[in-house]
PDB file of C-alpha atoms in Angstrom:
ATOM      1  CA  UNK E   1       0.000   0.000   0.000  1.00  0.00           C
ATOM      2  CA  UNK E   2       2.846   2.357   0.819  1.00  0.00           C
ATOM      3  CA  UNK E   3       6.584   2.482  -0.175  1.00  0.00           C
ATOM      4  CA  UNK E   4       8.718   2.063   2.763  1.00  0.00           C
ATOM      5  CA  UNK E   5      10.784   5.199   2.742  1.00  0.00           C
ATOM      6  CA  UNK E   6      14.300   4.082   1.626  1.00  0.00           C
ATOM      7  CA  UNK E   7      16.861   6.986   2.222  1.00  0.00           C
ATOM      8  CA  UNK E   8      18.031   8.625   5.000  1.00  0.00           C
ATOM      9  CA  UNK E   9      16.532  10.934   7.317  1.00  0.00           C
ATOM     10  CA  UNK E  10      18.272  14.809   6.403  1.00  0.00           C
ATOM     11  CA  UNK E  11      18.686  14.692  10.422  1.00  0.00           C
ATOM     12  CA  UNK E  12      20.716  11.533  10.504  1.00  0.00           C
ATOM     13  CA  UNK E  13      23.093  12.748   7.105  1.00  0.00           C
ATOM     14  CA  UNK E  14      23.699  16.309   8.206  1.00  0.00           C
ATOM     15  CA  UNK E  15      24.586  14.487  11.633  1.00  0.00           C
ATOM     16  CA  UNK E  16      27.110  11.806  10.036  1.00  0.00           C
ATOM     17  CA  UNK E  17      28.396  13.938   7.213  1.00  0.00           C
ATOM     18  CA  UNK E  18      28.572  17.564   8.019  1.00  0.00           C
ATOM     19  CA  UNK E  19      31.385  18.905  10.480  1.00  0.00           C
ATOM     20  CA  UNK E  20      29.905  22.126  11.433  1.00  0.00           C
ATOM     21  CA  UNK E  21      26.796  20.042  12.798  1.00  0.00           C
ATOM     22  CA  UNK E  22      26.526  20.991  16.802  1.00  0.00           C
ATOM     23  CA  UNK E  23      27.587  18.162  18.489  1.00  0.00           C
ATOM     24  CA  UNK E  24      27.180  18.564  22.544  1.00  0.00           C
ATOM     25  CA  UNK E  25      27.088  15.863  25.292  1.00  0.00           C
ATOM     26  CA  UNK E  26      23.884  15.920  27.468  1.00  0.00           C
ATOM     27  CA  UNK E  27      26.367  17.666  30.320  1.00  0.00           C
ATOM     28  CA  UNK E  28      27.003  20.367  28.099  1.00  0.00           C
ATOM     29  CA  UNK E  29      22.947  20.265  27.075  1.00  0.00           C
ATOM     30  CA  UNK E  30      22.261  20.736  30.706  1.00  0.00           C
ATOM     31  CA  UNK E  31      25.477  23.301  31.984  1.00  0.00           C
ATOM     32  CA  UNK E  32      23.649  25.411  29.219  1.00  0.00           C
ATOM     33  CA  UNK E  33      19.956  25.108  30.674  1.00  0.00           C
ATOM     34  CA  UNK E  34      20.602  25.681  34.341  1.00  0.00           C
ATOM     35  CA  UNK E  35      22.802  28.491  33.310  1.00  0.00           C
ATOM     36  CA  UNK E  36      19.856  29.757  31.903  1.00  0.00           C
ATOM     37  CA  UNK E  37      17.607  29.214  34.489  1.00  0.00           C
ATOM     38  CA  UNK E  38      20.212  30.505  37.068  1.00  0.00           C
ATOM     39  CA  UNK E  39      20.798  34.033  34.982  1.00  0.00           C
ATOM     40  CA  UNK E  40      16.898  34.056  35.194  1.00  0.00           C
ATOM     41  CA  UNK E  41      16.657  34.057  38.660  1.00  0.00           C
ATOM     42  CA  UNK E  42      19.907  36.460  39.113  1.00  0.00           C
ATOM     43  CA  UNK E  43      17.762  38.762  36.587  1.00  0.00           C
ATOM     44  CA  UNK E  44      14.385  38.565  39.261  1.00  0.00           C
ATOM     45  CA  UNK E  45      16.882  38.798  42.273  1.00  0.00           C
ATOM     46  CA  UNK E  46      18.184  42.172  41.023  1.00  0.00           C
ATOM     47  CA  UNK E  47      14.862  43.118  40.414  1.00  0.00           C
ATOM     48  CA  UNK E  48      13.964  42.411  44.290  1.00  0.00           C
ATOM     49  CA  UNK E  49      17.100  44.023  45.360  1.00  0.00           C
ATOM     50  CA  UNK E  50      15.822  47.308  43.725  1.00  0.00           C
ATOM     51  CA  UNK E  51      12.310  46.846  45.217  1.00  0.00           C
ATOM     52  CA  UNK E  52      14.213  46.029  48.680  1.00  0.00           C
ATOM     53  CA  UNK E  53      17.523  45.872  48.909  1.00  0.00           C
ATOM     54  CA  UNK E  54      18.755  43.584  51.994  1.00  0.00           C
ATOM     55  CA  UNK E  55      22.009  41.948  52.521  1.00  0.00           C
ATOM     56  CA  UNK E  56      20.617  38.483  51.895  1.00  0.00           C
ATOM     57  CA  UNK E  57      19.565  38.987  48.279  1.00  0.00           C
ATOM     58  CA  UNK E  58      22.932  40.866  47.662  1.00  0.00           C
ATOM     59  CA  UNK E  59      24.990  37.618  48.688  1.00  0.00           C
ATOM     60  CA  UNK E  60      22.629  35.330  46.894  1.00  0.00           C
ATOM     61  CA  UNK E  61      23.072  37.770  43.486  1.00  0.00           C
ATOM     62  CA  UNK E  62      26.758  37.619  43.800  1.00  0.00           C
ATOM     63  CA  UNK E  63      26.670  33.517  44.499  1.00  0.00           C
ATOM     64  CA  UNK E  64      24.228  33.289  41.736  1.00  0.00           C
ATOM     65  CA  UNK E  65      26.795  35.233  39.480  1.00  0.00           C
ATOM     66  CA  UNK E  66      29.811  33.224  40.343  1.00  0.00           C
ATOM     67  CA  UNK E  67      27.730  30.015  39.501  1.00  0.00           C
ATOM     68  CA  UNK E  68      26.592  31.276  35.827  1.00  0.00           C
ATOM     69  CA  UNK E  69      29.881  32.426  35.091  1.00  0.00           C
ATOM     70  CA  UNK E  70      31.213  28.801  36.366  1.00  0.00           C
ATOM     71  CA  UNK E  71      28.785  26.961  34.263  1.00  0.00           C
ATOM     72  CA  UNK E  72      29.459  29.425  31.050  1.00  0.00           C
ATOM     73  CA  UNK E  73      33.427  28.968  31.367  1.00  0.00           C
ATOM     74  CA  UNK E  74      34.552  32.170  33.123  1.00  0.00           C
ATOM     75  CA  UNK E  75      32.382  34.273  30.830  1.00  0.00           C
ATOM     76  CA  UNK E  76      30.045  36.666  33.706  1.00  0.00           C
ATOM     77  CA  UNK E  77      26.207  37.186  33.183  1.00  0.00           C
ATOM     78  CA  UNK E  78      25.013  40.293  31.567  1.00  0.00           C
ATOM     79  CA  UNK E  79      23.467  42.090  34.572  1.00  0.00           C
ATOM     80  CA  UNK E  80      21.385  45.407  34.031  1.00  0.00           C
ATOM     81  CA  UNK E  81      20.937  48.161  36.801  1.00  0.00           C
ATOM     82  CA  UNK E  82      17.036  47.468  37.432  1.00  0.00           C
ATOM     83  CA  UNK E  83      15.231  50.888  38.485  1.00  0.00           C
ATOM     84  CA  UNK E  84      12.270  50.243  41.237  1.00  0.00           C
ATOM     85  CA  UNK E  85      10.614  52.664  38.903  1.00  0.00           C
ATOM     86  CA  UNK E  86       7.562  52.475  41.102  1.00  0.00           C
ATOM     87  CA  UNK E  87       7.105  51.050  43.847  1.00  0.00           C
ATOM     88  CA  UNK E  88       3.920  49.492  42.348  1.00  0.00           C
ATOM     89  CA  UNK E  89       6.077  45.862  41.421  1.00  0.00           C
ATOM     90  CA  UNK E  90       4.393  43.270  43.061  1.00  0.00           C
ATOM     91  CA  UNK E  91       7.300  41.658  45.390  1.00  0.00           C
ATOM     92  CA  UNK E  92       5.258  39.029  46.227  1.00  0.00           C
ATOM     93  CA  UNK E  93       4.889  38.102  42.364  1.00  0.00           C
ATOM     94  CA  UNK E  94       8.794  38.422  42.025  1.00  0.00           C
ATOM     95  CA  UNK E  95       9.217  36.121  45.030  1.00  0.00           C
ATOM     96  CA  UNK E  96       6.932  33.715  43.360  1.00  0.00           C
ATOM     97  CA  UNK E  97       8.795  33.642  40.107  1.00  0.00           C
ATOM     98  CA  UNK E  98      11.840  33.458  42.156  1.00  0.00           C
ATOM     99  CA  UNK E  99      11.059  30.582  44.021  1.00  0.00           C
ATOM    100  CA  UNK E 100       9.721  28.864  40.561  1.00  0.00           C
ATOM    101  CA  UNK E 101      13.033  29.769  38.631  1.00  0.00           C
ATOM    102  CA  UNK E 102      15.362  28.040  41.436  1.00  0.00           C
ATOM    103  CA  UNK E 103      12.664  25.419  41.475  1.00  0.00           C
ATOM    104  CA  UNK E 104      13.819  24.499  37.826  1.00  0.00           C
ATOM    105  CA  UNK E 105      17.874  24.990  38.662  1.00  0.00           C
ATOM    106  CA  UNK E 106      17.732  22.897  41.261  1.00  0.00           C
ATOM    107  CA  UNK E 107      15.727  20.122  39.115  1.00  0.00           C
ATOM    108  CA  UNK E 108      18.333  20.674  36.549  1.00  0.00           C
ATOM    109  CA  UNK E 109      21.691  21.019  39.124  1.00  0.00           C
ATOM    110  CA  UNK E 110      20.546  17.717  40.845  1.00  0.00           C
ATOM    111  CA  UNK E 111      20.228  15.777  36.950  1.00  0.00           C
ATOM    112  CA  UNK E 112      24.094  16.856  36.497  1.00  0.00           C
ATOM    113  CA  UNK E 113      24.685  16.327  39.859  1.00  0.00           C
ATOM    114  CA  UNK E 114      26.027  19.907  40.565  1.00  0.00           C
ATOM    115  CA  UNK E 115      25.870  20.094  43.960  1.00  0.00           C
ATOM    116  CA  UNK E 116      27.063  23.563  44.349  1.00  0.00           C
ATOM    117  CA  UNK E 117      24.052  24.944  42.120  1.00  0.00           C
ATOM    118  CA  UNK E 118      21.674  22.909  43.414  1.00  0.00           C
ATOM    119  CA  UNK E 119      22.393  23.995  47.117  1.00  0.00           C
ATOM    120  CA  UNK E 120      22.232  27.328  45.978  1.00  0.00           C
ATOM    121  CA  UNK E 121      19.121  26.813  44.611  1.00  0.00           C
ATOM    122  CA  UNK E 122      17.343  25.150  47.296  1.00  0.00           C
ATOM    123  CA  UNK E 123      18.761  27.660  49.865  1.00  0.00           C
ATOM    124  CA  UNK E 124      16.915  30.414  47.357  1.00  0.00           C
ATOM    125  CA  UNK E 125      13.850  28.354  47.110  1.00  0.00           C
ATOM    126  CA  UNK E 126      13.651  28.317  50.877  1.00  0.00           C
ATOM    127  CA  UNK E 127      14.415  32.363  51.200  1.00  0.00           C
ATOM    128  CA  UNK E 128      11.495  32.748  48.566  1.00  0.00           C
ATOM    129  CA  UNK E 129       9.057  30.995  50.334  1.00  0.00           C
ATOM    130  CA  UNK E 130       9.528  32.283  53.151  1.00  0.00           C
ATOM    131  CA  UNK E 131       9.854  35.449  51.505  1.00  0.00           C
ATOM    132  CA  UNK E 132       6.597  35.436  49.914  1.00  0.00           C
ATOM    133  CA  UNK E 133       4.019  35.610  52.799  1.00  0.00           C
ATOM    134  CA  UNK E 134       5.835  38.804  54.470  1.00  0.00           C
ATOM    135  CA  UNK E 135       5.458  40.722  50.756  1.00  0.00           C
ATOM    136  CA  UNK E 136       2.211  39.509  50.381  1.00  0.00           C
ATOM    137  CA  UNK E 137       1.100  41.335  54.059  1.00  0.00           C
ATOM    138  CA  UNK E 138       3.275  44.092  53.104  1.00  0.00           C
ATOM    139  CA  UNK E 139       1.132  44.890  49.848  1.00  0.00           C
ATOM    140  CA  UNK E 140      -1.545  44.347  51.861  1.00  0.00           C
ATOM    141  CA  UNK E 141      -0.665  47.549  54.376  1.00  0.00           C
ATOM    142  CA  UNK E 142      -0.402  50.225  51.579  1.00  0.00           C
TER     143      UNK E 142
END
């Protein structure tokens, strides 16, 4: 009824025959996606620190930093001044997203076994949550 399909997939010849096809291990794979995830949640930390700046998220922005730089060979994260521009932000919102982001770093640092990132992370999944509550009473006051 139908021909079987009798060449190769273009996937499997660019893969065999081409030397500018990306080839990366599942390490590298996964040094680039909790890179990502950690340079996410240095971006939302920053963005709490100029809501509220405290000494707590300034150490966790500068371990955070150290780690993406670590996992992207020396090279540092691109980190913007963030302006509170308002303070309308919703910390309680950030906190939430923060909490998420480290969520996926750790699930990512514990699949490479990294410990270092993924004690990072937990420690700013714990600071989150407990962060949350107090911003959520605190946009309650005003």
């Amino acid at each position: 009824m139908y021909e079987p399909i009798r060449t190769k997939s273009v996937h499997t010849v660019a893969a065999t025959t081409s030397p500018d096809f990306p080839h990366r291990s599942r390490e590298e794979e996964l040094d680039i996606q909790l890179a990502g995830h950690l340079a996410a949640l240095l971006a939302t930390t920053d963005e709490l620190r100029a809501l509220a700046p405290t000494a707590d998220l300034d150490t966790a922005a500068e371990r955070l930093s150290e780690q993406v730089a670590r996992l992207r060979g020396g090279l540092p994260p691109v980190r913007c001044s963030a302006s509170a521009g308002g303070r309308d932000r919703d910390a309680a919102g950030l906190h939430r997203r923060a909490h998420a982001l480290a969520g996926r770093a750790l699930v990512v640092a514990a699949s490479r076994a990294d410990t270092a990132a993924a004690i990072l992370a937990a420690e700013r999944m714990d600071a989150h949550a407990a962060a949350e509550p107090l911003a959520d009473r605190e946009l309650a006051s005003h």
